[in-house]
Amino acid sequence: MSTELSKVKADRAQAEARLAALEHGGVSGAAGAGVDTESLDQLKQLRVMEAEAAQALASLGKDLGPRHPKYVAAQASLAQVRARIAEEQARVLSAARSEATAARMREESLSADIEKLKNELAQANESEVKLDELQREADASRTLLETFLARSKEQSMQQSFQQPNVKVLATADPPVDPSRPNKAMVMLLSVFAFMVVGVSAAFAREAFDRGLRSGEQIERLTRLPSLGLVPALGGMARPEEYVVRRPGSAFGEAIRNIYAGVVLPEHGEPPKLILVTSSLPREGKTTVVLSLARLLALSGKSVLVVDCDLRRPSVHRALGRPQDPGLVDLLFRREPLERVIQQDPASPARFIAAGTAHRNAAALLGSPELPELLRDLRGMFDVVLIDSAPVLAVSDPRVLSVMVDKTVFLVRWGHGDRGTVSEALKRLAAAGADMAGVALTRVDLRRNARYGFGDSGYYGRAVRYYYR
């Protein structure tokens, strides 16, 4: 079939060559394009007739006008000859195209047949390989089966020859009690093992627990007074409103303990400017500031809250008030003091919001205007509480700590890493802050009672009837 394909390809090439010669050379290329002799003779004869008709027309044109009947007849004769030439050329070209198309189709058909035979041969070879593989597997399985049958037959023959040589001498008596294990010993060892595991787990938890959970741990780590434990209030959206509804609750008493820890050690005039900060965000700064402000205001003191967290202010949001005008507008001297002081909607306390957002607003905390403002506020209010950003986030609390009388540091119960707390207090000490102490916030009282610390019973059952 390869030889036949080569011949068909040659025929197709010749047919296409004849077609190309006719398309480009016309009748002049027909002789070299392999056109049949009859068609070639017909074309040559028509060309001779065309030349004669053209010569006759030219001769008549010399003597007769273009409208003369003989001249018109000669023109018609020439046109008729040329029409026959065009018709013959078209017939020859059409025949050449048909021949080239037929040759191309024969080549494609033969190529497809050869490709199909190749595929069938490849499939046959693959099937033969699979058949050989299956044959080998069958032979191996047959050999294995024959081996098993032979061994089974041997074992059957051996068993038929063996006779048991056994007789019962005496009947065994079943024991009344098990010989092992010793239940009492097992129970004793289990209790001892559980005790060892429990004590080890407790020591391991204490060793790997980096969170602070008691005032004892606070004082031992920071060498600062513990200002108490502020209980968590569950899922309350605004815990700072809790002290207004229940000022005599355990939460309210914990807030009062913080203020008592700030003012009682002072023998002279009590501190008026109090900064509240922490090492990281979400440790309860705004909640403690607003709760303390409301309790003091309800007790008759004039209290002002100043939101100095200019990067992420939250006092106005907690109180449901606008952010501006506020501290930024006051320090830029865009608004007077009386315009920026707003009234707390739930208590007699007042507050100054952060003010209009400004990309360089935080730099205002280091400006000379802020110490001057704090001096003015000292003379206007009994207590000024300052809510600030976290110490490890920005430098603002360190700048503010040297402008106030006392600094209160908050640590979230069980979350404040000891290294983080130590680093934050070290930075405040380096800035010259006068630390009042450290308070634990968001304390889970039930879990805290299980630890058995000295302050774990502050708000336990023994004293709960004191709170309302």
Coordinates of C-alpha atoms in Angstrom, one line a residue:
M1 CA 0.0 0.0 0.0
S2 CA 3.0 2.3 0.5
T3 CA 3.9 1.9 -3.2
E4 CA 0.3 2.6 -4.2
L5 CA 0.3 5.7 -2.0
S6 CA 3.5 6.9 -3.6
K7 CA 2.0 6.5 -7.1
V8 CA -1.2 8.3 -6.0
K9 CA 0.8 11.1 -4.6
A10 CA 2.7 11.4 -7.9
D11 CA -0.6 11.5 -9.9
R12 CA -1.9 14.1 -7.6
A13 CA 1.2 16.2 -8.0
Q14 CA 1.0 15.9 -11.8
A15 CA -2.7 16.9 -11.8
E16 CA -2.0 19.9 -9.6
A17 CA 0.9 20.9 -11.8
R18 CA -1.3 20.8 -15.0
L19 CA -3.9 22.8 -13.2
A20 CA -1.4 25.4 -12.1
A21 CA 0.1 25.6 -15.7
L22 CA -3.4 26.1 -17.2
E23 CA -4.4 28.7 -14.5
H24 CA -1.2 30.8 -15.1
G25 CA -0.3 30.1 -18.7
G26 CA -3.6 29.7 -20.4
V27 CA -3.6 27.9 -23.7
S28 CA 0.1 28.8 -24.2
G29 CA 0.9 26.5 -21.2
A30 CA -1.5 23.8 -22.2
A31 CA 1.0 22.0 -24.4
G32 CA 3.5 21.5 -21.6
A33 CA 0.8 20.7 -19.0
G34 CA -0.1 17.3 -20.5
V35 CA -3.4 18.4 -22.0
D36 CA -4.9 15.7 -24.4
T37 CA -3.9 16.0 -28.1
E38 CA -7.5 16.4 -29.2
S39 CA -8.1 19.4 -27.0
L40 CA -4.8 20.9 -28.0
D41 CA -5.5 20.5 -31.7
Q42 CA -9.0 22.1 -31.3
L43 CA -7.4 25.1 -29.5
K44 CA -4.7 25.5 -32.2
Q45 CA -7.3 25.4 -35.0
L46 CA -9.5 28.0 -33.2
R47 CA -6.4 30.2 -32.8
V48 CA -5.7 30.0 -36.6
M49 CA -9.4 30.9 -37.3
E50 CA -9.1 33.8 -34.9
A51 CA -6.0 35.1 -36.6
E52 CA -7.6 34.8 -40.0
A53 CA -10.8 36.6 -38.8
A54 CA -8.8 39.3 -37.2
Q55 CA -6.7 39.8 -40.5
A56 CA -9.9 39.9 -42.6
L57 CA -11.4 42.5 -40.2
A58 CA -8.3 44.6 -40.4
S59 CA -8.3 44.5 -44.2
L60 CA -12.0 45.5 -44.4
G61 CA -11.3 48.3 -42.0
K62 CA -9.0 50.0 -44.4
D63 CA -11.7 50.3 -47.1
L64 CA -15.0 50.2 -45.3
G65 CA -16.4 52.0 -42.3
P66 CA -17.3 50.4 -39.0
R67 CA -21.1 50.3 -39.9
H68 CA -20.7 48.6 -43.2
P69 CA -22.5 45.2 -43.4
K70 CA -19.3 43.3 -44.4
Y71 CA -17.3 44.9 -41.6
V72 CA -20.0 44.2 -39.0
A73 CA -20.2 40.6 -40.3
A74 CA -16.4 40.2 -40.0
Q75 CA -16.6 41.6 -36.4
A76 CA -19.3 39.0 -35.5
S77 CA -17.3 36.2 -37.0
L78 CA -14.2 37.2 -34.9
A79 CA -16.3 37.4 -31.8
Q80 CA -17.8 34.0 -32.4
V81 CA -14.3 32.4 -32.8
R82 CA -13.1 34.1 -29.6
A83 CA -16.2 32.8 -27.7
R84 CA -15.5 29.3 -28.9
I85 CA -11.8 29.7 -27.7
A86 CA -13.0 30.9 -24.3
E87 CA -15.5 28.0 -24.0
E88 CA -12.8 25.5 -24.9
Q89 CA -10.3 27.0 -22.5
A90 CA -12.9 26.8 -19.7
R91 CA -13.7 23.2 -20.5
V92 CA -10.0 22.2 -20.4
L93 CA -9.5 24.1 -17.1
S94 CA -12.6 22.5 -15.5
A95 CA -11.4 19.1 -16.6
A96 CA -8.0 19.8 -15.0
R97 CA -9.6 20.9 -11.7
S98 CA -11.8 17.8 -11.6
E99 CA -8.8 15.6 -12.2
A100 CA -6.7 17.4 -9.5
T101 CA -9.6 17.1 -7.0
A102 CA -10.1 13.4 -7.7
A103 CA -6.4 12.8 -7.3
R104 CA -6.3 14.6 -4.0
M105 CA -9.3 12.6 -2.7
R106 CA -7.7 9.3 -3.8
E107 CA -4.6 10.3 -1.8
E108 CA -6.6 11.3 1.3
S109 CA -8.7 8.1 1.2
L110 CA -5.6 5.9 0.8
S111 CA -3.8 7.7 3.6
A112 CA -6.8 7.2 5.9
D113 CA -6.9 3.5 5.1
I114 CA -3.2 3.2 5.8
E115 CA -3.6 5.0 9.2
K116 CA -6.5 2.8 10.1
L117 CA -4.5 -0.3 9.4
K118 CA -1.7 1.1 11.5
N119 CA -4.0 1.6 14.5
E120 CA -5.6 -1.8 14.1
L121 CA -2.1 -3.3 14.0
A122 CA -1.1 -1.4 17.2
Q123 CA -4.2 -2.6 19.0
A124 CA -3.6 -6.1 17.9
N125 CA 0.0 -6.0 19.3
E126 CA -1.3 -4.5 22.6
S127 CA -4.0 -7.2 22.9
E128 CA -1.3 -9.8 22.2
V129 CA 0.8 -8.4 25.0
K130 CA -2.1 -8.5 27.4
L131 CA -3.0 -12.0 26.4
D132 CA 0.6 -13.2 27.1
E133 CA 0.4 -11.5 30.5
L134 CA -2.9 -13.2 31.3
Q135 CA -1.5 -16.5 30.2
R136 CA 1.5 -16.2 32.5
E137 CA -0.8 -15.3 35.4
A138 CA -3.0 -18.3 34.7
D139 CA 0.0 -20.6 34.6
A140 CA 1.3 -19.2 37.9
S141 CA -2.2 -19.6 39.5
R142 CA -2.4 -23.2 38.2
T143 CA 1.0 -24.0 39.6
L144 CA 0.1 -22.5 43.0
L145 CA -3.2 -24.4 43.1
E146 CA -1.5 -27.7 42.3
T147 CA 1.0 -27.1 45.1
F148 CA -1.8 -26.4 47.6
L149 CA -3.6 -29.5 46.6
A150 CA -0.5 -31.6 47.0
R151 CA 0.2 -30.3 50.5
S152 CA -3.5 -30.8 51.5
K153 CA -3.3 -34.4 50.3
E154 CA -0.1 -35.0 52.3
Q155 CA -1.6 -33.6 55.5
S156 CA -4.8 -35.7 55.1
M157 CA -2.7 -38.8 54.7
Q158 CA -0.6 -38.0 57.8
Q159 CA -3.7 -37.4 59.9
S160 CA -5.2 -40.7 58.8
F161 CA -2.1 -42.6 60.2
Q162 CA -1.9 -40.7 63.6
Q163 CA -3.8 -42.3 66.5
P164 CA -4.2 -40.2 69.7
N165 CA -2.7 -41.8 72.8
V166 CA -4.6 -39.8 75.5
K167 CA -6.8 -40.8 78.4
V168 CA -8.4 -38.8 81.3
L169 CA -6.7 -39.4 84.6
A170 CA -8.7 -36.9 86.8
T171 CA -11.3 -34.2 86.4
A172 CA -10.0 -30.6 87.1
D173 CA -11.8 -28.5 89.7
P174 CA -12.6 -24.9 88.7
P175 CA -11.0 -22.2 91.1
V176 CA -13.3 -20.2 93.3
D177 CA -11.3 -16.9 93.2
P178 CA -9.1 -15.6 90.4
S179 CA -5.4 -16.0 91.0
R180 CA -4.6 -12.6 89.4
P181 CA -4.8 -9.7 89.1
N182 CA -4.8 -8.4 92.7
K183 CA -7.7 -5.9 92.7
A184 CA -6.8 -4.1 95.8
M185 CA -3.2 -3.6 94.6
V186 CA -4.5 -2.4 91.2
M187 CA -6.8 0.1 92.8
L188 CA -4.1 1.5 95.1
L189 CA -1.7 1.8 92.2
S190 CA -4.3 3.5 90.0
V191 CA -5.1 6.1 92.7
F192 CA -1.4 6.8 93.2
A193 CA -0.9 7.1 89.5
F194 CA -3.8 9.5 89.1
M195 CA -2.5 11.7 91.9
V196 CA 1.0 11.8 90.4
V197 CA -0.5 12.7 86.9
G198 CA -2.7 15.4 88.4
V199 CA 0.0 17.1 90.4
S200 CA 2.4 16.9 87.4
A201 CA -0.3 18.4 85.2
A202 CA -0.9 21.3 87.7
F203 CA 2.8 22.0 87.9
A204 CA 3.1 21.9 84.1
R205 CA 0.2 24.2 83.6
E206 CA 1.6 26.7 86.1
A207 CA 5.0 26.5 84.4
F208 CA 3.7 27.0 80.8
D209 CA 0.9 29.4 81.6
R210 CA 2.2 32.8 80.7
G211 CA -1.0 34.6 81.7
L212 CA -1.5 36.6 84.9
R213 CA -4.4 35.4 87.1
S214 CA -4.0 36.9 90.6
G215 CA -2.8 40.0 92.5
E216 CA 0.0 37.9 94.0
Q217 CA 1.4 37.1 90.6
I218 CA 1.1 40.8 89.6
E219 CA 3.0 42.0 92.7
R220 CA 5.6 39.3 92.4
L221 CA 6.2 40.1 88.7
T222 CA 5.9 43.9 88.6
R223 CA 6.8 44.9 92.2
L224 CA 3.8 47.2 92.1
P225 CA 0.7 47.2 94.2
S226 CA -2.3 45.2 93.0
L227 CA -5.3 47.4 92.5
G228 CA -7.8 44.5 92.5
L229 CA -9.7 42.3 90.1
V230 CA -12.4 43.7 87.8
P231 CA -15.0 40.9 87.1
A232 CA -16.1 40.1 83.5
L233 CA -19.7 40.9 82.7
G234 CA -20.3 38.3 80.1
G235 CA -21.7 39.3 76.8
M236 CA -22.9 42.9 77.8
A237 CA -22.5 45.3 74.8
R238 CA -21.7 48.3 77.1
P239 CA -20.4 47.2 80.5
E240 CA -19.6 50.8 81.4
E241 CA -23.4 51.3 81.8
Y242 CA -23.6 48.5 84.4
V243 CA -22.3 50.7 87.2
V244 CA -25.1 53.2 86.6
R245 CA -27.8 50.6 86.9
R246 CA -26.1 48.6 89.7
P247 CA -23.5 50.8 91.4
G248 CA -23.4 48.5 94.4
S249 CA -22.5 45.4 92.4
A250 CA -19.2 43.4 92.6
F251 CA -18.2 45.1 89.3
G252 CA -18.8 48.6 90.8
E253 CA -16.9 47.8 94.0
A254 CA -13.9 46.6 91.9
I255 CA -13.9 49.9 90.1
R256 CA -14.0 51.8 93.5
N257 CA -11.1 49.6 94.7
I258 CA -8.9 50.9 91.8
Y259 CA -9.6 54.5 92.7
A260 CA -9.0 53.7 96.4
G261 CA -5.7 52.1 95.5
V262 CA -4.7 55.3 93.7
V263 CA -5.7 57.9 96.3
L264 CA -5.3 56.2 99.7
P265 CA -1.4 55.9 99.6
E266 CA -1.2 59.7 99.1
H267 CA -1.0 61.7 102.4
G268 CA -1.3 65.1 100.8
E269 CA -3.7 66.3 98.1
P270 CA -5.2 63.3 96.2
P271 CA -4.1 62.8 92.6
K272 CA -6.3 64.6 90.1
L273 CA -4.8 63.7 86.7
I274 CA -4.9 59.9 86.3
L275 CA -3.8 58.1 83.2
V276 CA -5.2 54.6 82.4
T277 CA -3.2 52.4 80.0
S278 CA -2.2 48.8 79.2
S279 CA 0.4 46.9 77.2
L280 CA -1.9 45.8 74.3
P281 CA -5.4 46.7 73.0
R282 CA -8.7 45.2 74.2
E283 CA -7.7 45.1 77.9
G284 CA -10.5 47.2 79.2
K285 CA -9.1 50.8 79.3
T286 CA -12.1 52.6 78.1
T287 CA -14.5 50.5 80.1
V288 CA -12.6 51.1 83.4
V289 CA -12.2 54.9 82.6
L290 CA -15.9 55.5 81.9
S291 CA -17.1 53.2 84.8
L292 CA -14.8 55.0 87.3
A293 CA -15.9 58.4 85.9
R294 CA -19.5 57.6 86.3
L295 CA -19.1 56.2 89.9
L296 CA -17.2 59.3 91.0
A297 CA -19.6 61.7 89.4
L298 CA -22.6 59.9 91.0
S299 CA -20.8 60.3 94.3
G300 CA -20.7 64.1 93.9
K301 CA -17.2 64.7 92.4
S302 CA -16.7 66.8 89.3
V303 CA -15.1 64.4 86.8
L304 CA -13.8 64.8 83.2
V305 CA -12.7 62.1 80.8
V306 CA -10.2 63.0 78.1
D307 CA -9.8 60.6 75.2
C308 CA -6.1 60.8 74.3
D309 CA -6.1 57.7 72.1
L310 CA -6.0 59.9 68.9
R311 CA -5.2 57.0 66.6
R312 CA -8.1 54.7 67.6
P313 CA -10.5 56.8 69.8
S314 CA -13.4 54.9 71.5
V315 CA -14.8 57.1 74.3
H316 CA -17.3 58.9 72.0
R317 CA -18.4 55.6 70.5
A318 CA -19.0 54.1 73.9
L319 CA -21.1 57.1 74.9
G320 CA -22.9 57.4 71.6
R321 CA -21.7 60.9 71.0
P322 CA -19.9 62.6 68.1
Q323 CA -16.1 62.4 67.8
D324 CA -15.7 66.1 67.1
P325 CA -15.2 68.8 68.1
G326 CA -12.7 67.4 70.6
L327 CA -9.1 67.4 71.8
V328 CA -7.5 67.8 68.4
D329 CA -9.7 70.8 67.6
L330 CA -8.8 72.3 70.9
L331 CA -5.1 71.9 70.6
F332 CA -5.2 73.3 67.1
R333 CA -7.1 76.2 68.6
R334 CA -10.0 75.7 66.2
E335 CA -12.5 75.4 69.0
P336 CA -12.6 76.9 72.6
L337 CA -12.6 74.7 75.7
E338 CA -16.3 75.2 76.5
R339 CA -17.2 73.9 73.0
V340 CA -15.3 70.6 73.2
I341 CA -16.5 69.6 76.7
Q342 CA -19.5 67.3 76.3
Q343 CA -22.0 65.9 78.8
D344 CA -22.2 62.2 79.6
P345 CA -25.8 61.2 78.9
A346 CA -25.9 58.7 81.8
S347 CA -24.2 60.6 84.7
P348 CA -23.0 64.1 85.8
A349 CA -19.6 63.3 84.4
R350 CA -18.3 65.2 81.3
F351 CA -15.8 64.2 78.6
I352 CA -13.6 65.5 75.8
A353 CA -13.7 63.3 72.7
A354 CA -10.6 62.8 70.5
G355 CA -11.7 65.3 67.9
T356 CA -11.4 65.6 64.2
A357 CA -9.2 63.0 62.6
H358 CA -5.8 64.3 61.5
R359 CA -2.8 62.5 60.1
N360 CA -0.4 64.3 62.5
A361 CA -2.9 64.4 65.4
A362 CA -0.8 62.1 67.6
A363 CA 2.1 64.6 67.4
L364 CA -0.1 67.0 69.3
L365 CA 0.4 65.0 72.5
G366 CA 4.0 66.2 72.6
S367 CA 3.1 69.8 71.9
P368 CA 3.4 72.6 74.7
E369 CA -0.4 73.1 74.5
L370 CA -1.3 69.8 76.1
P371 CA 0.5 70.4 79.5
E372 CA -1.0 73.8 79.6
L373 CA -4.5 72.4 79.0
L374 CA -4.0 69.7 81.7
R375 CA -3.0 72.5 84.2
D376 CA -6.2 74.3 83.4
L377 CA -8.3 71.2 83.8
R378 CA -6.7 70.4 87.1
G379 CA -8.1 73.6 88.5
M380 CA -11.6 73.0 87.0
F381 CA -12.3 69.4 88.0
D382 CA -11.8 67.1 91.0
V383 CA -10.7 64.2 88.9
V384 CA -9.4 64.1 85.3
L385 CA -9.3 60.6 83.8
I386 CA -7.2 60.1 80.6
D387 CA -7.9 57.2 78.3
S388 CA -4.8 56.4 76.2
A389 CA -3.4 54.0 73.6
P390 CA -1.5 50.8 74.5
V391 CA 2.1 51.2 75.6
L392 CA 3.6 48.7 73.2
A393 CA 1.7 50.0 70.2
V394 CA 2.7 53.7 70.3
S395 CA 4.7 56.1 72.4
D396 CA 1.8 58.3 73.4
P397 CA 1.2 56.8 76.9
R398 CA 4.9 57.4 77.8
V399 CA 4.6 61.0 76.7
L400 CA 1.4 61.4 78.7
S401 CA 2.7 59.6 81.8
V402 CA 5.0 62.5 82.8
M403 CA 2.1 65.0 82.6
V404 CA -0.2 63.3 85.0
D405 CA -0.2 62.6 88.8
K406 CA -0.6 58.8 88.6
T407 CA -0.7 56.0 86.0
V408 CA -2.9 53.0 86.4
F409 CA -1.9 49.9 84.4
L410 CA -4.5 47.3 83.3
V411 CA -3.8 43.6 82.4
R412 CA -6.5 41.3 81.0
W413 CA -6.9 38.3 83.2
G414 CA -5.3 35.1 81.8
H415 CA -4.3 36.9 78.5
G416 CA -1.5 39.3 79.5
D417 CA 1.8 37.6 78.7
R418 CA 4.3 38.2 81.5
G419 CA 7.0 39.2 79.1
T420 CA 4.7 41.7 77.4
V421 CA 3.6 43.2 80.7
S422 CA 7.2 43.5 82.0
E423 CA 8.3 45.2 78.8
A424 CA 5.4 47.8 78.9
L425 CA 6.1 48.7 82.5
K426 CA 9.8 49.0 81.8
R427 CA 9.1 51.6 79.1
L428 CA 6.8 53.5 81.4
A429 CA 9.4 53.5 84.2
A430 CA 12.1 54.7 81.7
A431 CA 9.8 57.6 80.8
G432 CA 9.5 58.6 84.5
A433 CA 5.8 57.5 85.1
D434 CA 4.5 57.5 88.7
M435 CA 2.8 54.1 88.8
A436 CA -0.2 53.7 91.1
G437 CA -0.5 50.0 90.5
V438 CA -1.8 47.2 88.3
A439 CA -5.4 45.9 88.0
L440 CA -6.6 42.7 86.4
T441 CA -9.6 43.1 84.2
R442 CA -12.3 40.9 82.7
V443 CA -11.8 38.3 85.4
D444 CA -13.7 35.0 85.2
L445 CA -14.6 34.7 88.9
R446 CA -15.7 31.1 88.7
R447 CA -12.5 29.9 87.0
N448 CA -10.4 32.2 89.2
A449 CA -11.8 30.6 92.4
R450 CA -10.6 27.2 91.2
Y451 CA -7.0 28.4 91.2
G452 CA -7.0 29.0 95.0
F453 CA -5.1 32.3 95.0
G454 CA -5.3 34.5 98.0
D455 CA -7.6 37.0 96.2
S456 CA -9.8 34.4 94.5
G457 CA -12.5 34.8 97.2
Y458 CA -12.9 38.6 96.9
Y459 CA -16.3 38.2 95.1
G460 CA -17.1 34.6 96.3
R461 CA -20.1 33.3 98.1
A462 CA -18.9 34.3 101.5
V463 CA -19.2 38.0 100.7
R464 CA -21.7 38.1 97.9
Y465 CA -24.5 39.4 100.1
Y466 CA -22.6 42.7 100.3
Y467 CA -23.2 43.4 96.6
R468 CA -26.4 44.4 94.9

